[in-house]
Short mmCIF file of C-alpha atoms and ligand atoms in Angstrom, two decimals:
data_model
loop_
_atom_site.label_atom_id
_atom_site.label_comp_id
_atom_site.label_asym_id
_atom_site.label_seq_id
_atom_site.Cartn_x
_atom_site.Cartn_y
_atom_site.Cartn_z
CA MET A 1132 97.06 116.03 115.98
CA ARG A 1133 96.02 116.55 112.51
CA LYS A 1134 92.22 115.98 111.66
CA VAL A 1135 92.07 113.25 108.81
CA GLY A 1136 88.39 112.48 107.08
CA PHE A 1137 87.75 108.89 105.35
CA ILE A 1138 85.08 108.59 102.68
CA GLY A 1139 84.61 105.46 100.69
CA TRP A 1140 85.89 103.25 103.62
CA ARG A 1141 83.39 100.70 102.93
CA GLY A 1142 84.25 99.84 99.38
CA MET A 1143 86.90 97.84 97.79
CA VAL A 1144 89.77 99.59 98.05
CA GLY A 1145 88.46 101.72 101.33
CA SER A 1146 88.24 98.32 103.25
CA VAL A 1147 91.71 96.98 102.42
CA LEU A 1148 92.80 100.67 102.80
CA ILE A 1149 91.43 100.66 106.70
CA LYS A 1150 92.42 96.72 106.97
CA ARG A 1151 96.16 97.81 105.97
CA MET A 1152 96.26 100.96 108.39
CA ILE A 1153 95.06 99.07 111.54
CA GLU A 1154 97.54 96.26 110.64
CA GLU A 1155 100.45 99.36 110.57
CA SER A 1156 98.85 101.04 113.64
CA ASP A 1157 98.38 104.11 111.38
CA PHE A 1158 95.14 105.49 113.04
CA SER A 1159 97.69 106.49 116.47
CA ASP A 1160 99.20 109.17 114.26
CA PHE A 1161 96.17 111.39 113.57
CA ASP A 1162 92.66 111.96 114.71
CA SER A 1163 90.35 110.21 112.51
CA TYR A 1164 86.70 111.37 111.29
CA PHE A 1165 84.31 108.87 108.86
CA PHE A 1166 82.10 110.57 106.58
CA SER A 1167 79.28 108.47 104.42
CA THR A 1168 77.53 109.13 101.11
CA SER A 1169 74.60 106.64 102.47
CA GLN A 1170 74.85 106.22 105.64
CA ALA A 1171 74.87 109.19 107.77
CA GLY A 1172 74.15 109.43 111.23
CA GLN A 1173 74.52 105.54 111.49
CA LYS A 1174 76.81 103.96 113.78
CA ASN A 1175 80.75 104.16 113.17
CA PRO A 1176 82.11 100.51 112.09
CA GLU A 1177 83.14 98.02 114.54
CA TRP A 1178 86.98 98.39 114.37
CA ASN A 1179 89.00 98.85 117.39
CA ILE A 1180 90.09 102.12 116.78
CA SER A 1181 89.13 105.48 118.50
CA PHE A 1182 86.73 107.54 116.58
CA LYS A 1183 86.42 111.34 117.05
CA ASN A 1184 83.31 111.63 115.29
CA GLU A 1185 79.94 109.87 117.34
CA THR A 1186 78.00 109.21 114.41
CA LEU A 1187 78.83 108.91 110.31
CA ILE A 1188 79.38 112.28 109.10
CA ASP A 1189 77.41 113.36 105.67
CA ALA A 1190 80.05 112.62 103.20
CA PHE A 1191 78.16 115.25 100.97
CA ASP A 1192 78.39 118.17 103.78
CA ILE A 1193 81.06 120.88 102.67
CA GLN A 1194 81.30 122.68 105.84
CA GLU A 1195 82.04 119.22 107.98
CA LEU A 1196 84.85 118.26 105.25
CA SER A 1197 86.30 121.52 105.26
CA LYS A 1198 87.37 120.82 108.81
CA MET A 1199 89.78 118.40 108.13
CA ASP A 1200 93.15 118.81 107.16
CA ILE A 1201 93.51 115.65 105.24
CA LEU A 1202 90.89 114.18 103.30
CA MET A 1203 91.04 110.69 102.00
CA SER A 1204 88.63 109.74 99.46
CA CYS A 1205 87.88 106.14 98.31
CA GLN A 1206 84.43 106.54 97.00
CA GLY A 1207 85.10 106.96 93.29
CA GLY A 1208 85.23 109.42 90.82
CA GLU A 1209 81.85 110.62 90.88
CA TYR A 1210 82.10 111.47 94.45
CA THR A 1211 85.25 113.63 93.80
CA SER A 1212 83.23 115.65 90.78
CA LYS A 1213 80.91 116.01 93.19
CA VAL A 1214 82.71 117.78 95.96
CA PHE A 1215 86.47 118.46 95.39
CA SER A 1216 85.91 121.95 93.54
CA GLN A 1217 83.21 122.70 95.80
CA LEU A 1218 85.66 122.29 98.68
CA ARG A 1219 88.40 124.60 96.75
CA ASN A 1220 85.85 127.12 95.74
CA ILE A 1221 85.45 127.67 99.73
CA LYS A 1222 89.14 128.07 99.86
CA TRP A 1223 89.81 124.61 101.91
CA GLU A 1224 93.32 124.42 102.04
CA GLY A 1225 93.88 120.68 103.26
CA HIS A 1226 95.70 117.69 101.73
CA TRP A 1227 93.11 115.65 99.16
CA ILE A 1228 94.51 112.14 98.62
CA ASP A 1229 92.14 110.07 96.21
CA ALA A 1230 92.01 106.71 94.59
CA ALA A 1231 89.78 107.59 91.87
CA SER A 1232 91.05 108.61 88.60
CA THR A 1233 89.19 111.92 88.24
CA LEU A 1234 92.14 114.29 89.19
CA ARG A 1235 94.95 111.73 88.29
CA MET A 1236 96.33 113.93 84.77
CA LYS A 1237 95.48 118.12 86.13
CA GLU A 1238 98.40 119.80 86.48
CA ASP A 1239 97.75 120.29 90.17
CA SER A 1240 97.96 117.13 90.98
CA LEU A 1241 100.43 114.37 91.22
CA ILE A 1242 100.09 110.31 90.84
CA VAL A 1243 101.74 108.89 94.02
CA LEU A 1244 103.48 105.68 93.82
CA ASP A 1245 106.60 106.51 96.46
CA PRO A 1246 108.87 103.65 95.93
CA ILE A 1247 108.87 104.85 92.06
CA ASN A 1248 108.39 108.61 92.27
CA LYS A 1249 109.28 109.75 96.31
CA LYS A 1250 111.32 112.40 94.53
CA SER A 1251 108.88 114.09 92.72
CA ILE A 1252 106.35 113.74 95.88
CA ASP A 1253 108.80 115.69 97.93
CA LYS A 1254 109.45 118.62 95.13
CA ALA A 1255 105.75 118.71 94.47
CA TYR A 1256 104.93 119.02 98.09
CA ASP A 1257 107.83 121.79 98.20
CA SER A 1258 105.93 123.26 95.64
CA GLY A 1259 102.32 123.39 97.40
CA ILE A 1260 100.76 120.34 95.67
CA LYS A 1261 98.06 119.61 97.90
CA ASN A 1262 96.14 116.66 95.57
CA TRP A 1263 97.71 113.06 95.50
CA VAL A 1264 95.90 110.43 93.75
CA GLY A 1265 96.59 107.08 93.52
CA GLY A 1266 97.51 105.78 89.83
CA ASN A 1267 96.18 103.38 87.37
CA CYS A 1268 96.22 99.81 89.40
CA THR A 1269 97.84 97.95 86.57
CA VAL A 1270 99.68 101.41 85.61
CA SER A 1271 101.08 101.15 89.21
CA LEU A 1272 101.58 97.74 89.49
CA MET A 1273 103.46 97.36 86.14
CA LEU A 1274 106.03 100.18 87.40
CA LEU A 1275 106.58 98.23 90.29
CA ALA A 1276 107.00 94.68 88.38
CA ILE A 1277 109.49 96.91 85.95
CA SER A 1278 111.17 99.21 88.49
CA GLY A 1279 114.97 97.85 87.82
CA LEU A 1280 114.71 98.06 83.87
CA LEU A 1281 113.08 101.61 84.21
CA GLU A 1282 115.78 102.52 87.01
CA LYS A 1283 118.55 101.99 84.38
CA ASN A 1284 116.80 103.74 81.61
CA LEU A 1285 116.56 100.26 79.57
CA ILE A 1286 113.28 100.65 78.18
CA ASP A 1287 112.03 101.50 74.26
CA TRP A 1288 108.64 100.50 74.63
CA VAL A 1289 106.31 98.36 76.68
CA SER A 1290 103.15 96.48 75.10
CA SER A 1291 100.80 95.42 78.09
CA MET A 1292 98.05 92.84 77.81
CA THR A 1293 96.18 92.71 80.86
CA TYR A 1294 94.06 90.01 82.51
CA GLN A 1295 92.16 92.14 85.18
CA ALA A 1296 90.07 91.07 88.25
CA ALA A 1297 86.38 91.58 88.88
CA SER A 1298 87.26 93.60 92.10
CA GLY A 1299 88.61 95.97 90.09
CA ALA A 1300 85.56 97.12 89.21
CA GLY A 1301 84.21 97.48 92.84
CA ALA A 1302 82.41 95.59 95.48
CA ASN A 1303 79.03 94.71 94.09
CA ASN A 1304 80.67 93.47 90.76
CA MET A 1305 82.75 91.28 93.35
CA ARG A 1306 79.63 90.20 94.37
CA GLU A 1307 78.06 89.93 90.83
CA LEU A 1308 80.95 87.07 89.96
CA LEU A 1309 80.40 85.18 92.62
CA ILE A 1310 76.62 84.95 91.87
CA GLN A 1311 77.36 84.20 88.53
CA MET A 1312 79.67 81.18 89.30
CA GLY A 1313 76.61 80.14 91.68
CA GLN A 1314 73.99 80.07 89.03
CA ILE A 1315 75.85 78.54 86.48
CA HIS A 1316 77.05 75.73 89.15
CA SER A 1317 73.37 75.28 90.13
CA SER A 1318 72.28 75.05 86.24
CA VAL A 1319 74.17 71.76 86.01
CA SER A 1320 74.79 70.75 89.70
CA ASP A 1321 72.71 67.67 89.33
CA ASP A 1322 74.84 66.33 86.32
CA LEU A 1323 78.11 66.78 88.14
CA ASP A 1324 76.91 64.23 90.96
CA GLY A 1325 76.70 61.45 88.51
CA HIS A 1326 79.20 59.28 87.15
CA ASN A 1327 77.64 59.36 83.74
CA LEU A 1328 78.80 62.60 82.65
CA ASN A 1329 77.72 63.67 79.44
CA ILE A 1330 80.07 66.86 79.20
CA LEU A 1331 78.78 68.53 76.25
CA ASP A 1332 75.39 68.52 77.52
CA VAL A 1333 76.35 70.02 80.70
CA ASP A 1334 78.65 72.62 78.57
CA ASN A 1335 75.54 73.66 76.82
CA LYS A 1336 73.38 73.94 79.55
CA ALA A 1337 76.08 76.11 81.46
CA LEU A 1338 75.89 78.12 78.22
CA GLN A 1339 72.10 78.49 78.55
CA ALA A 1340 72.41 79.65 82.16
CA MET A 1341 75.17 82.47 81.00
CA ASN A 1342 72.81 83.82 78.19
CA SER A 1343 69.49 83.30 79.47
CA GLU A 1344 67.34 86.52 81.13
CA LYS A 1345 67.58 85.32 84.40
CA PHE A 1346 71.70 85.62 84.73
CA GLN A 1347 72.47 88.24 87.12
CA LYS A 1348 74.47 90.64 85.08
CA SER A 1349 73.28 94.29 86.23
CA ASN A 1350 76.76 95.44 87.06
CA PHE A 1351 79.21 93.62 84.42
CA GLN A 1352 76.04 94.19 81.75
CA VAL A 1353 77.39 90.70 80.20
CA PRO A 1354 78.23 87.68 81.88
CA LEU A 1355 82.02 87.40 83.30
CA ALA A 1356 81.84 83.90 84.91
CA GLY A 1357 82.65 81.72 82.58
CA ASN A 1358 83.48 84.35 79.78
CA LEU A 1359 85.69 87.31 79.49
CA ILE A 1360 85.12 90.96 78.77
CA PRO A 1361 87.47 92.41 76.07
CA TRP A 1362 86.62 95.90 77.46
CA ILE A 1363 87.42 98.08 79.99
CA ASP A 1364 86.31 101.59 80.79
CA GLU A 1365 85.29 103.95 78.42
CA ASP A 1366 85.48 103.70 74.52
CA LEU A 1367 87.85 106.77 73.53
CA ASN A 1368 86.24 106.31 69.73
CA ASN A 1369 89.90 105.91 68.22
CA GLY A 1370 89.74 102.24 69.14
CA GLN A 1371 91.21 102.24 72.50
CA SER A 1372 89.79 102.13 76.05
CA ARG A 1373 90.36 104.84 78.77
CA GLU A 1374 91.94 102.18 80.53
CA GLU A 1375 94.62 101.55 77.90
CA TRP A 1376 95.03 105.06 77.51
CA LYS A 1377 95.86 105.50 80.92
CA GLY A 1378 99.05 103.02 80.70
CA GLN A 1379 101.10 105.48 78.87
CA SER A 1380 99.92 108.71 80.12
CA GLU A 1381 100.29 107.73 83.72
CA THR A 1382 103.43 106.29 83.71
CA ASN A 1383 105.08 109.14 81.73
CA LYS A 1384 103.23 111.51 84.70
CA ILE A 1385 104.32 109.04 87.37
CA LEU A 1386 108.07 108.95 85.86
CA ALA A 1387 108.13 112.80 85.36
CA ILE A 1388 108.89 112.47 81.43
CA ASP A 1389 107.84 115.10 79.41
CA PHE A 1390 109.70 114.96 76.53
CA ASN A 1391 110.66 111.40 74.45
CA PRO A 1392 107.45 109.63 76.75
CA ILE A 1393 108.45 105.75 77.22
CA LYS A 1394 105.34 104.21 74.53
CA VAL A 1395 102.65 101.66 76.53
CA ASP A 1396 100.10 100.48 74.79
CA GLY A 1397 98.21 96.90 74.86
CA LEU A 1398 94.64 95.67 75.05
CA CYS A 1399 92.96 95.78 78.76
CA VAL A 1400 90.56 92.71 79.56
CA ARG A 1401 88.60 91.49 82.36
CA ILE A 1402 88.79 88.06 83.45
CA ALA A 1403 86.64 86.07 86.13
CA THR A 1404 89.59 86.08 88.69
CA MET A 1405 87.95 87.60 92.00
CA ARG A 1406 91.69 89.39 92.92
CA SER A 1407 94.79 90.66 91.58
CA HIS A 1408 95.62 91.94 88.33
CA CYS A 1409 97.83 89.93 85.75
CA GLN A 1410 99.51 91.32 82.88
CA ALA A 1411 101.54 90.06 79.80
CA LEU A 1412 103.92 92.52 78.93
CA THR A 1413 106.24 92.92 75.72
CA LEU A 1414 108.95 95.03 76.65
CA LYS A 1415 111.86 96.08 73.85
CA LEU A 1416 114.90 96.96 75.60
CA ASN A 1417 117.49 99.54 73.67
CA LYS A 1418 120.15 97.05 74.19
CA ASN A 1419 120.89 93.66 73.89
CA ILE A 1420 121.31 92.27 77.40
CA PRO A 1421 122.10 88.61 78.82
CA ILE A 1422 119.11 87.23 80.13
CA GLU A 1423 121.08 86.46 83.28
CA GLU A 1424 121.80 90.14 83.75
CA ILE A 1425 117.69 91.04 82.88
CA ASN A 1426 116.44 88.49 85.51
CA ASP A 1427 118.74 90.01 88.29
CA ILE A 1428 117.75 93.63 87.12
CA ILE A 1429 114.45 93.03 87.16
CA ALA A 1430 114.34 90.90 90.35
CA ASN A 1431 116.26 93.40 92.45
CA GLY A 1432 114.16 96.34 91.49
CA ASN A 1433 112.96 97.09 94.83
CA GLU A 1434 111.90 95.15 98.15
CA TRP A 1435 108.23 94.03 96.95
CA ILE A 1436 109.19 91.85 93.81
CA LYS A 1437 108.80 88.01 94.19
CA PHE A 1438 110.52 86.89 91.24
CA ILE A 1439 109.56 83.54 89.85
CA PRO A 1440 112.13 81.65 87.55
CA ASN A 1441 111.03 81.03 84.13
CA LYS A 1442 110.32 77.56 84.77
CA LYS A 1443 106.95 75.79 84.09
CA GLU A 1444 106.61 74.17 87.91
CA GLN A 1445 107.33 77.48 89.12
CA SER A 1446 105.06 79.90 87.24
CA VAL A 1447 102.29 77.17 87.58
CA ASN A 1448 102.63 77.43 91.13
CA LEU A 1449 103.48 80.78 92.17
CA LEU A 1450 102.73 83.01 89.47
CA SER A 1451 98.79 83.30 90.05
CA PRO A 1452 96.21 85.27 91.52
CA ALA A 1453 95.35 82.36 94.07
CA GLN A 1454 98.96 82.85 95.17
CA VAL A 1455 99.11 86.64 95.28
CA SER A 1456 96.05 88.12 96.62
CA GLY A 1457 95.87 89.66 99.89
CA LYS A 1458 99.91 90.14 99.71
CA LEU A 1459 101.97 93.15 98.85
CA ASN A 1460 104.14 90.99 96.54
CA ILE A 1461 104.65 91.94 93.14
CA ALA A 1462 104.95 88.49 91.37
CA VAL A 1463 107.18 88.52 88.01
CA GLY A 1464 108.06 85.66 86.35
CA ARG A 1465 107.71 83.99 82.44
CA VAL A 1466 110.63 86.15 81.74
CA ARG A 1467 112.45 85.30 78.41
CA LYS A 1468 113.90 86.48 75.07
CA LEU A 1469 111.25 86.68 72.57
CA ASP A 1470 112.13 84.93 68.90
CA ILE A 1471 110.99 87.64 67.33
CA ASP A 1472 113.72 89.98 68.32
CA GLN A 1473 116.90 89.77 70.66
CA ASN A 1474 115.88 93.21 72.63
CA CYS A 1475 112.16 92.16 72.93
CA ILE A 1476 111.49 90.38 76.32
CA SER A 1477 108.23 89.07 77.87
CA ILE A 1478 107.04 89.49 81.49
CA PHE A 1479 103.99 87.84 83.45
CA THR A 1480 103.40 89.85 86.37
CA VAL A 1481 100.39 89.34 88.96
CA GLY A 1482 99.98 91.93 91.60
CA ASP A 1483 96.82 92.81 94.21
CA GLN A 1484 95.38 95.87 92.47
CA LEU A 1485 93.91 96.62 95.90
CA LEU A 1486 97.24 96.87 97.52
CA TRP A 1487 99.72 98.09 95.74
CA GLY A 1488 97.29 99.00 92.52
CA ALA A 1489 95.03 101.15 95.38
CA ALA A 1490 95.36 101.32 98.95
CA GLU A 1491 99.09 101.05 99.50
CA PRO A 1492 100.37 103.94 97.64
CA ILE A 1493 97.77 106.52 99.12
CA ARG A 1494 98.05 104.68 102.44
CA ARG A 1495 101.99 105.75 102.39
CA MET A 1496 100.80 109.18 100.88
CA LEU A 1497 98.84 109.91 104.37
CA LYS A 1498 102.22 108.81 106.13
CA ILE A 1499 104.39 110.53 104.12
CA LEU A 1500 102.27 113.72 105.01
CA ILE A 1501 101.75 113.10 108.44
CA ASN A 1502 105.43 112.89 108.84
CA LYS A 1503 106.19 115.79 106.75
CA GLY A 1504 104.17 117.24 110.11
CA ASN A 1505 102.71 120.37 107.94
CA SER A 1506 99.14 119.25 106.43
CA LYS A 1507 98.03 122.66 105.76
P1 NAP B 261 83.62 100.18 95.34
O1 NAP B 261 83.72 98.92 95.93
O2 NAP B 261 82.23 100.10 94.48
O3 NAP B 261 83.22 101.37 96.64
C1 NAP B 261 82.61 102.84 96.29
C2 NAP B 261 81.36 103.07 97.58
O4 NAP B 261 80.50 102.32 96.81
C3 NAP B 261 81.76 102.33 98.91
O5 NAP B 261 82.72 103.32 99.44
C4 NAP B 261 80.45 102.75 99.30
O6 NAP B 261 80.21 103.96 99.48
C5 NAP B 261 79.37 102.47 98.23
N1 NAP B 261 78.74 101.10 98.34
C6 NAP B 261 77.77 100.44 97.37
N2 NAP B 261 77.20 99.24 97.60
C7 NAP B 261 78.51 98.51 98.17
C8 NAP B 261 78.33 97.19 98.79
N3 NAP B 261 77.82 96.27 98.42
N4 NAP B 261 79.92 97.12 99.31
C9 NAP B 261 80.46 98.00 99.65
N5 NAP B 261 80.55 99.55 99.21
C10 NAP B 261 79.44 99.56 98.74
O7 NAP B 261 84.35 100.92 94.83
P2 NAP B 261 86.29 100.62 94.83
O8 NAP B 261 86.36 99.25 93.80
O9 NAP B 261 86.74 100.76 96.15
O10 NAP B 261 86.73 102.06 94.14
C11 NAP B 261 86.73 103.04 94.99
C12 NAP B 261 87.64 104.03 93.61
O11 NAP B 261 88.91 103.55 93.79
C13 NAP B 261 86.98 104.25 92.21
O12 NAP B 261 87.32 105.55 91.96
C14 NAP B 261 88.05 103.06 91.47
O13 NAP B 261 88.13 103.53 90.29
C15 NAP B 261 89.19 103.64 92.24
N6 NAP B 261 90.13 102.27 92.34
C16 NAP B 261 89.76 101.17 92.40
C17 NAP B 261 90.37 99.96 92.20
C18 NAP B 261 90.11 98.63 92.48
O14 NAP B 261 90.91 97.57 92.20
N7 NAP B 261 88.89 98.19 92.72
C19 NAP B 261 92.26 100.33 92.14
C20 NAP B 261 92.44 101.63 91.73
C21 NAP B 261 91.31 102.37 91.93
P3 NAP B 261 79.20 104.32 100.86
O15 NAP B 261 79.45 103.59 101.91
O16 NAP B 261 78.77 105.65 101.21
O17 NAP B 261 77.54 103.99 100.65
#
């Protein structure tokens, strides 16, 4: 049995990954070893799977890591930057699967999203590629949402305006959002009980709580509850955030388009949802196609699409994070031709960024490697 080492299983992506792997009985296909950056020597988590390690192994111990045939990291970019090159420097030849962005654009890495790029994965495997990286969450979710249109080469450009959940920033940020919600509620809870509510007074107290020194914001730096943050990831100093830059660069890398890239751009915004990212897409198609045909193409893009007809009741009830979180469905709706141009359409899409946006592509990549039966 091949040896697979897991790092970062305690975080947002890692815990969703492990849950999916248990659901799919993936752990029976290989020997599992668990590493930790913060709990080496402590007890294994209480999951009903067989652990080959007796206690958690130090995730910075290069010799221990190098005993693995496959390493699966959901620990984050800082960890990848510290450990990956040390492993390759001692000639470790195993497969590295990663959720972090660090290695995504490297020439010797492939961004994995097998419903879209299985052929590229097979080709890369045959050519000796050993670094497999999950894509940016909004990019993977967008590509799945519009896969039918991509398949038929109908897209000229895409503008993606995102509404990204707190959990996209990690476990501690999700916790902080809940604490912030509680702090706002506490600041006005007495007023909410009475019938003589003075809404301007309540609004003012809530705003004061959000802007007070005591408001917890060590992770987001600013309030997210009752607010939004119109910037995600680094400032590239050209007016674009790194999250926005990933849209075009990762899309074209995943689609293996070297010339005439599909243009993708837009603004990425963090909102106070817990889980699941939403995107309002504007697409310019290269043909004027009837809306019924467009709907059919989108709805039949792949088996995970849940197509929501562009009607108020269905949109309000089904096209939301509360409906999609925890599911593998990619909800796609609000499809209509825009008055500005007959070739332009709108789409609103919601997907669980921890599932298809992060854990699922790398879970499936591990399965692909195991099935290929040759991990070294
Ligand atoms: P995360 O929740 O912050 O977890 C990363 C690590 O932080 C954990 O493995 C854990 O390591 C440590 N940690 C510290 N405090 C924790 C706490 N209270 N609960 C759980 N873990 C805690 O990060 P993540 O969101 O999973 O992201 C991991 C990587 O995936 C990042 O590179 C991220 O960019 C990428 N990614 C994330 C998403 C997403 O939606 N979140 C989507 C796509 C890609 P120890 O157990 O070793 O202490």
